[in-house]
Coordinates of C-alpha atoms and ligand atoms in Angstrom, one line a residue:
X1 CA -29.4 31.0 -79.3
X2 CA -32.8 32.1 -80.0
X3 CA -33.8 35.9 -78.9
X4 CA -37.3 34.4 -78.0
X5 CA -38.1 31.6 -75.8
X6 CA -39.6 28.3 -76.3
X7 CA -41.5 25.9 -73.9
X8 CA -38.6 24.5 -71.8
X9 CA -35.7 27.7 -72.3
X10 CA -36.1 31.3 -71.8
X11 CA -35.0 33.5 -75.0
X12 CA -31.8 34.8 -75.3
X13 CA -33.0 38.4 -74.5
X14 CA -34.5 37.5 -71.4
X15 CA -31.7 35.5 -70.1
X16 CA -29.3 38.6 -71.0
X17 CA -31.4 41.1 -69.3
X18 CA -31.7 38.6 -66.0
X19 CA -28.0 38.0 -66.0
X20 CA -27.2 41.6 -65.9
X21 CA -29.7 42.5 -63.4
X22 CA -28.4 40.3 -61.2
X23 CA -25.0 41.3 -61.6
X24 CA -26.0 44.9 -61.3
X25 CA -28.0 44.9 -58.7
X26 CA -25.1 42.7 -56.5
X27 CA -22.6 45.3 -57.7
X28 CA -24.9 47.9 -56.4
X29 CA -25.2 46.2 -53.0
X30 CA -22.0 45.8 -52.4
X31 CA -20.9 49.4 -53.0
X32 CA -23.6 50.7 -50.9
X33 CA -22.2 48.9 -47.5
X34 CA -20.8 51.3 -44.7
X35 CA -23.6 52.0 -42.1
X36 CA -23.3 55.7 -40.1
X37 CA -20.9 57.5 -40.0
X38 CA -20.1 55.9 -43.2
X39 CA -23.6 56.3 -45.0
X40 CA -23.4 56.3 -48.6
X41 CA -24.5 60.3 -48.4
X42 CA -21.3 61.2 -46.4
X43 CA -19.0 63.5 -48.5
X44 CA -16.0 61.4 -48.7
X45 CA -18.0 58.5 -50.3
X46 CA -19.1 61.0 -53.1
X47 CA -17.9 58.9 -56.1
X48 CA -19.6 55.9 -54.5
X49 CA -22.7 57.1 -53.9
X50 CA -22.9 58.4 -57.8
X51 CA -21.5 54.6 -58.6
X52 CA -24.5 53.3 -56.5
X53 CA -27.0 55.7 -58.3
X54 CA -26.2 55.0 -62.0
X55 CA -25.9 50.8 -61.2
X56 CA -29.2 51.3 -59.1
X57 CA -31.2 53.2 -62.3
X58 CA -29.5 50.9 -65.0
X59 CA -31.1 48.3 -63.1
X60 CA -34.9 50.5 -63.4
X61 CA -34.1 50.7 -67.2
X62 CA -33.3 46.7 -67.7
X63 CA -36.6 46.0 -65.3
X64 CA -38.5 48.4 -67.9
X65 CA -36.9 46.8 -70.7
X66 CA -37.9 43.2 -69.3
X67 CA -41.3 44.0 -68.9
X68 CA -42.1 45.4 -71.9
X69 CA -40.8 42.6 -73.6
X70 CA -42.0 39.7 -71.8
X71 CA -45.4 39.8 -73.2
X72 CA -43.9 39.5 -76.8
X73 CA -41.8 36.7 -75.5
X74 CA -42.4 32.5 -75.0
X75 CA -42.3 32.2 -71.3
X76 CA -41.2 28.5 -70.1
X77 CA -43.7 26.1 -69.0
X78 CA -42.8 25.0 -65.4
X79 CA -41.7 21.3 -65.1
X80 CA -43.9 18.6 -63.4
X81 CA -43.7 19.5 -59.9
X82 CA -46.3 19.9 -56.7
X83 CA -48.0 22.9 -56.9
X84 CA -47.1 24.4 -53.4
X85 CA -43.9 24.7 -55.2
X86 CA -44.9 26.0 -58.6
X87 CA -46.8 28.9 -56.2
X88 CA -44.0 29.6 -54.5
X89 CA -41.8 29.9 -57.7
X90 CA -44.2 32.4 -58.9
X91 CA -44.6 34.3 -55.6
X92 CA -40.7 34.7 -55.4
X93 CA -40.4 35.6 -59.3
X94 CA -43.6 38.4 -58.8
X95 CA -42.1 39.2 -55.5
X96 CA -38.4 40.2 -57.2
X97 CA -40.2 42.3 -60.0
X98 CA -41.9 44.4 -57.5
X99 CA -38.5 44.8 -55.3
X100 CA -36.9 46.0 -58.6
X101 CA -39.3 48.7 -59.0
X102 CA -39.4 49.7 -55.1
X103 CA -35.6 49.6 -54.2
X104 CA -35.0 52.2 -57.2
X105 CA -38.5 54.4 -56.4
X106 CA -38.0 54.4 -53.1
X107 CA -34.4 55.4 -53.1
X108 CA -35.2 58.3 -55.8
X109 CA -38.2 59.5 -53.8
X110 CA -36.6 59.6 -50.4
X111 CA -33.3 61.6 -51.8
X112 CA -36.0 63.9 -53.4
X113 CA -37.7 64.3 -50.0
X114 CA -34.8 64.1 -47.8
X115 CA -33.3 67.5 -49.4
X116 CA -30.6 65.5 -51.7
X117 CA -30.2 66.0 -55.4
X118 CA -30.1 62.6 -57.4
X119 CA -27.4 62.8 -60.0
X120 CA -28.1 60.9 -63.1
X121 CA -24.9 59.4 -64.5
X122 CA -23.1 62.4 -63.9
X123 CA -25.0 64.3 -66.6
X124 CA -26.6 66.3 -63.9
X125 CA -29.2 66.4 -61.0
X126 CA -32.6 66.5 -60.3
X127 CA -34.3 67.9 -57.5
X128 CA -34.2 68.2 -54.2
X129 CA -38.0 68.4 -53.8
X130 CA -39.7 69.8 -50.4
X131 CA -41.0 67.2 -48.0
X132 CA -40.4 66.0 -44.7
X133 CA -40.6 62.1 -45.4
X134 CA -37.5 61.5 -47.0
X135 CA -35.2 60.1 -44.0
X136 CA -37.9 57.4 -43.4
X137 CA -38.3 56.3 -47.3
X138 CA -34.2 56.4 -47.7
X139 CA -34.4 54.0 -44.5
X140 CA -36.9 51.5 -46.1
X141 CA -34.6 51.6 -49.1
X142 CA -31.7 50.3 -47.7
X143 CA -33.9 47.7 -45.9
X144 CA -35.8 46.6 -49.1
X145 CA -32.2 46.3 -50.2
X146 CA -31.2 44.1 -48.2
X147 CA -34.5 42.1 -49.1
X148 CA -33.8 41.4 -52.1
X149 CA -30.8 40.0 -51.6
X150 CA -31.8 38.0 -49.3
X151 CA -34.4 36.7 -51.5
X152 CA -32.7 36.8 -54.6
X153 CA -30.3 34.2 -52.6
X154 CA -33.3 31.9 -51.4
X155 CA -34.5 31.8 -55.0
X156 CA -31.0 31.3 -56.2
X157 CA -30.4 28.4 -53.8
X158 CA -33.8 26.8 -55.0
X159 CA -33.0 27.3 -58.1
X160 CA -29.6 25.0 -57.7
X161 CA -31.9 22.9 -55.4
X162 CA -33.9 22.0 -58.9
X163 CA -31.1 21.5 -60.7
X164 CA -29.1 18.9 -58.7
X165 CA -31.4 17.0 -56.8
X166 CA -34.6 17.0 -58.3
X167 CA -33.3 17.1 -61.5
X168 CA -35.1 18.6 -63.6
X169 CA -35.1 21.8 -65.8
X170 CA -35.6 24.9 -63.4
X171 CA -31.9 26.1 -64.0
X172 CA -30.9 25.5 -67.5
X173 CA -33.9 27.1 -68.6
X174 CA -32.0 30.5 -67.7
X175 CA -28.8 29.8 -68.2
X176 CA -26.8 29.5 -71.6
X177 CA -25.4 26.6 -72.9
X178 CA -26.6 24.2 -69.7
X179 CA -28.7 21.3 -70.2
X180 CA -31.8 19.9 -68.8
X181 CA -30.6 16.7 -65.9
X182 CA -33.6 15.0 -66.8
X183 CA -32.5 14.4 -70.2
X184 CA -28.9 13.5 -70.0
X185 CA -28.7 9.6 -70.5
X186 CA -27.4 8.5 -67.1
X187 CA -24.6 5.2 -67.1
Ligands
HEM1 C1 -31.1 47.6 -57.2 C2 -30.6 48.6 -56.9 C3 -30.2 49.1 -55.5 C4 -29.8 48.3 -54.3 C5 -29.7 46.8 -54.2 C6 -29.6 49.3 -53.3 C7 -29.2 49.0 -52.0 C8 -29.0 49.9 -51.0 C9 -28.7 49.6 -49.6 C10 -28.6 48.2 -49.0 C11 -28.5 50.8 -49.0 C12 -28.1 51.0 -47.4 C13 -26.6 51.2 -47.3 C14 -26.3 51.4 -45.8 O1 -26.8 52.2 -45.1 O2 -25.3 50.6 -45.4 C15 -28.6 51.9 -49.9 C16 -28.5 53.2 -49.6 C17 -28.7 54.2 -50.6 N1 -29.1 54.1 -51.9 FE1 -29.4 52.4 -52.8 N2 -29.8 50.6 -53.8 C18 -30.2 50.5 -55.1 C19 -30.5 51.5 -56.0 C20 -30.4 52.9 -55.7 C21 -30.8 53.9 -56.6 C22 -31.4 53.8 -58.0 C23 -30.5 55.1 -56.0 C24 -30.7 56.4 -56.6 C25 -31.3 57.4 -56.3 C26 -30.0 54.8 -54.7 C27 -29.6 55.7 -53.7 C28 -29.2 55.4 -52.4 C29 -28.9 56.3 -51.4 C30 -28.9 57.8 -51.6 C31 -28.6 55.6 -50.2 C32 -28.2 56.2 -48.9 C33 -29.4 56.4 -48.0 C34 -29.1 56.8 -46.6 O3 -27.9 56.6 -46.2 O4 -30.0 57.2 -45.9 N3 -29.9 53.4 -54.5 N4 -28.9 51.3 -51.1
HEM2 C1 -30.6 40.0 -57.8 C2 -30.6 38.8 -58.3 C3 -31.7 38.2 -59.0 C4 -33.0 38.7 -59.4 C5 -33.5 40.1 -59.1 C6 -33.7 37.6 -60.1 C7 -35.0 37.7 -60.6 C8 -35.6 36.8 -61.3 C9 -37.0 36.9 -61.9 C10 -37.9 38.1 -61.7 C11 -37.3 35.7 -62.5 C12 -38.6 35.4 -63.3 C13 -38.4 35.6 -64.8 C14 -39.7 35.6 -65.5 O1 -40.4 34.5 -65.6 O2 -40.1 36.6 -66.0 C15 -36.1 34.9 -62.4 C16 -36.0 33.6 -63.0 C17 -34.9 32.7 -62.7 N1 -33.8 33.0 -62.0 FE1 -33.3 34.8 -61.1 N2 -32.9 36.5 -60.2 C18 -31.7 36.8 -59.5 C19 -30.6 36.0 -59.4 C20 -30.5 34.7 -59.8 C21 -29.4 33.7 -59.5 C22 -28.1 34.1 -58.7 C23 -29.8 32.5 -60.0 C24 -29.1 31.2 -60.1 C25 -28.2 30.6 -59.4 C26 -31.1 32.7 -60.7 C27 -31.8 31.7 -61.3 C28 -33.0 31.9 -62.0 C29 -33.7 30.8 -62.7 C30 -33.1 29.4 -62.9 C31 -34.9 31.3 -63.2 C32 -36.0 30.6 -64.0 C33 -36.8 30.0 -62.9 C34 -38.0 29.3 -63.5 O3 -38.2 29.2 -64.7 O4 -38.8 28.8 -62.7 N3 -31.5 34.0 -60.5 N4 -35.1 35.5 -61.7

């Protein structure tokens, strides 16, 4: 597989970095659960909370990563389909980008503001900073992480959608080793 992309595939690289995002960013999800008294901050969940930080700012790093090198990359064109839908595609894929920059920020800036230290990887902390604001950013955190779940799944389901009933290329363009519907010779 090719690192770049070509008119109907993303590049390897790309694929990779999506993949993992994903992954990561379930992973991360899923260790945060446990509303009060349970909250991620409380003492007894210390290892989880420094498990949630370090998946949480891998994910920041692949996000910076993707960006920088999707401009040197091929981008697929979309296939032939209304363009409603083509919007929407793009909305969704815009709309993810900017939830993986503001479920990290916000979760760093309302530690910071909140009077916690954010540990990075265990290597050591940084901050707290003073502020007041930091209990109502650490609140939209957990809700704009919930979002993108939520729309991570819609975009999943459309993108499965594509692939099995209107046939056509959406879904194998990101994943490995899955061919475009549209071209398999039918009996
Ligand atoms: C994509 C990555 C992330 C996702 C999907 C995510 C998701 C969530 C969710 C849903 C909650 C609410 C949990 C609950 O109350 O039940 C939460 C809480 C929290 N997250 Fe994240 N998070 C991510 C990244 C990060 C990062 C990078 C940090 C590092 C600073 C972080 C620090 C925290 C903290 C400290 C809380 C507890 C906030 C509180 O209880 O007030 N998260 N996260
Ligand atoms: C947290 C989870 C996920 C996030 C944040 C995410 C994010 C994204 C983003 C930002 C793009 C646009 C790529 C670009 O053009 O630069 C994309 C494309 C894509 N994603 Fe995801 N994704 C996630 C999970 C999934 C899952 C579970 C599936 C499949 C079942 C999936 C299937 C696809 C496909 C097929 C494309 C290409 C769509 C197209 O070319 O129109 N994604 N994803």
């Amino acid at each position: 597989m090719s690192l770049f992309g070509t008119t109907v595939r993303y590049g390897g690289l790309a694929q990779a970095l999506h993949w993992l995002t994903a992954l990561l960013v379930l992973i991360a999800f899923l260790v945060s659960a446990g509303g009060p008294p349970e909250r991620v901050y409380s003492a007894a969940r210390a290892s989880t909370l420094l498990l949630h930080e370090s998946l949480g700012f891998a994910v920041f790093w692949l996000l910076v990563i993707r960006l920088i090198w999707r401009p040197f990359d091929r981008i697929p064109e979309p296939p032939p389909m209304p363009a409603w839908m083509e919007v929407a595609s793009k909305a969704t894929h815009w709309a993810l980008y900017a939830l993986l920059l503001a479920v990290p920020a916000t979760a760093m800036l309302g530690a910071w503001f909140g009077g916690h230290p954010v540990t990075v990887y265990g290597l050591g902390a940084i901050g707290p900073f003073p502020g007041s604001w930091g209990a109502s950013l650490a609140e939209i955190h957990g809700t704009l992480g919930d979002i993108i779940l939520w729309l991570a799944g819609l975009h999943a389901a459309a993108a499965i959608f594509h692939h099995f009933f209107l046939r056509d290329r959406v879904l194998s363009q990101m994943v490995p080793g899955l061919s475009d519907p549209a071209r398999q010779v039918r009996p």
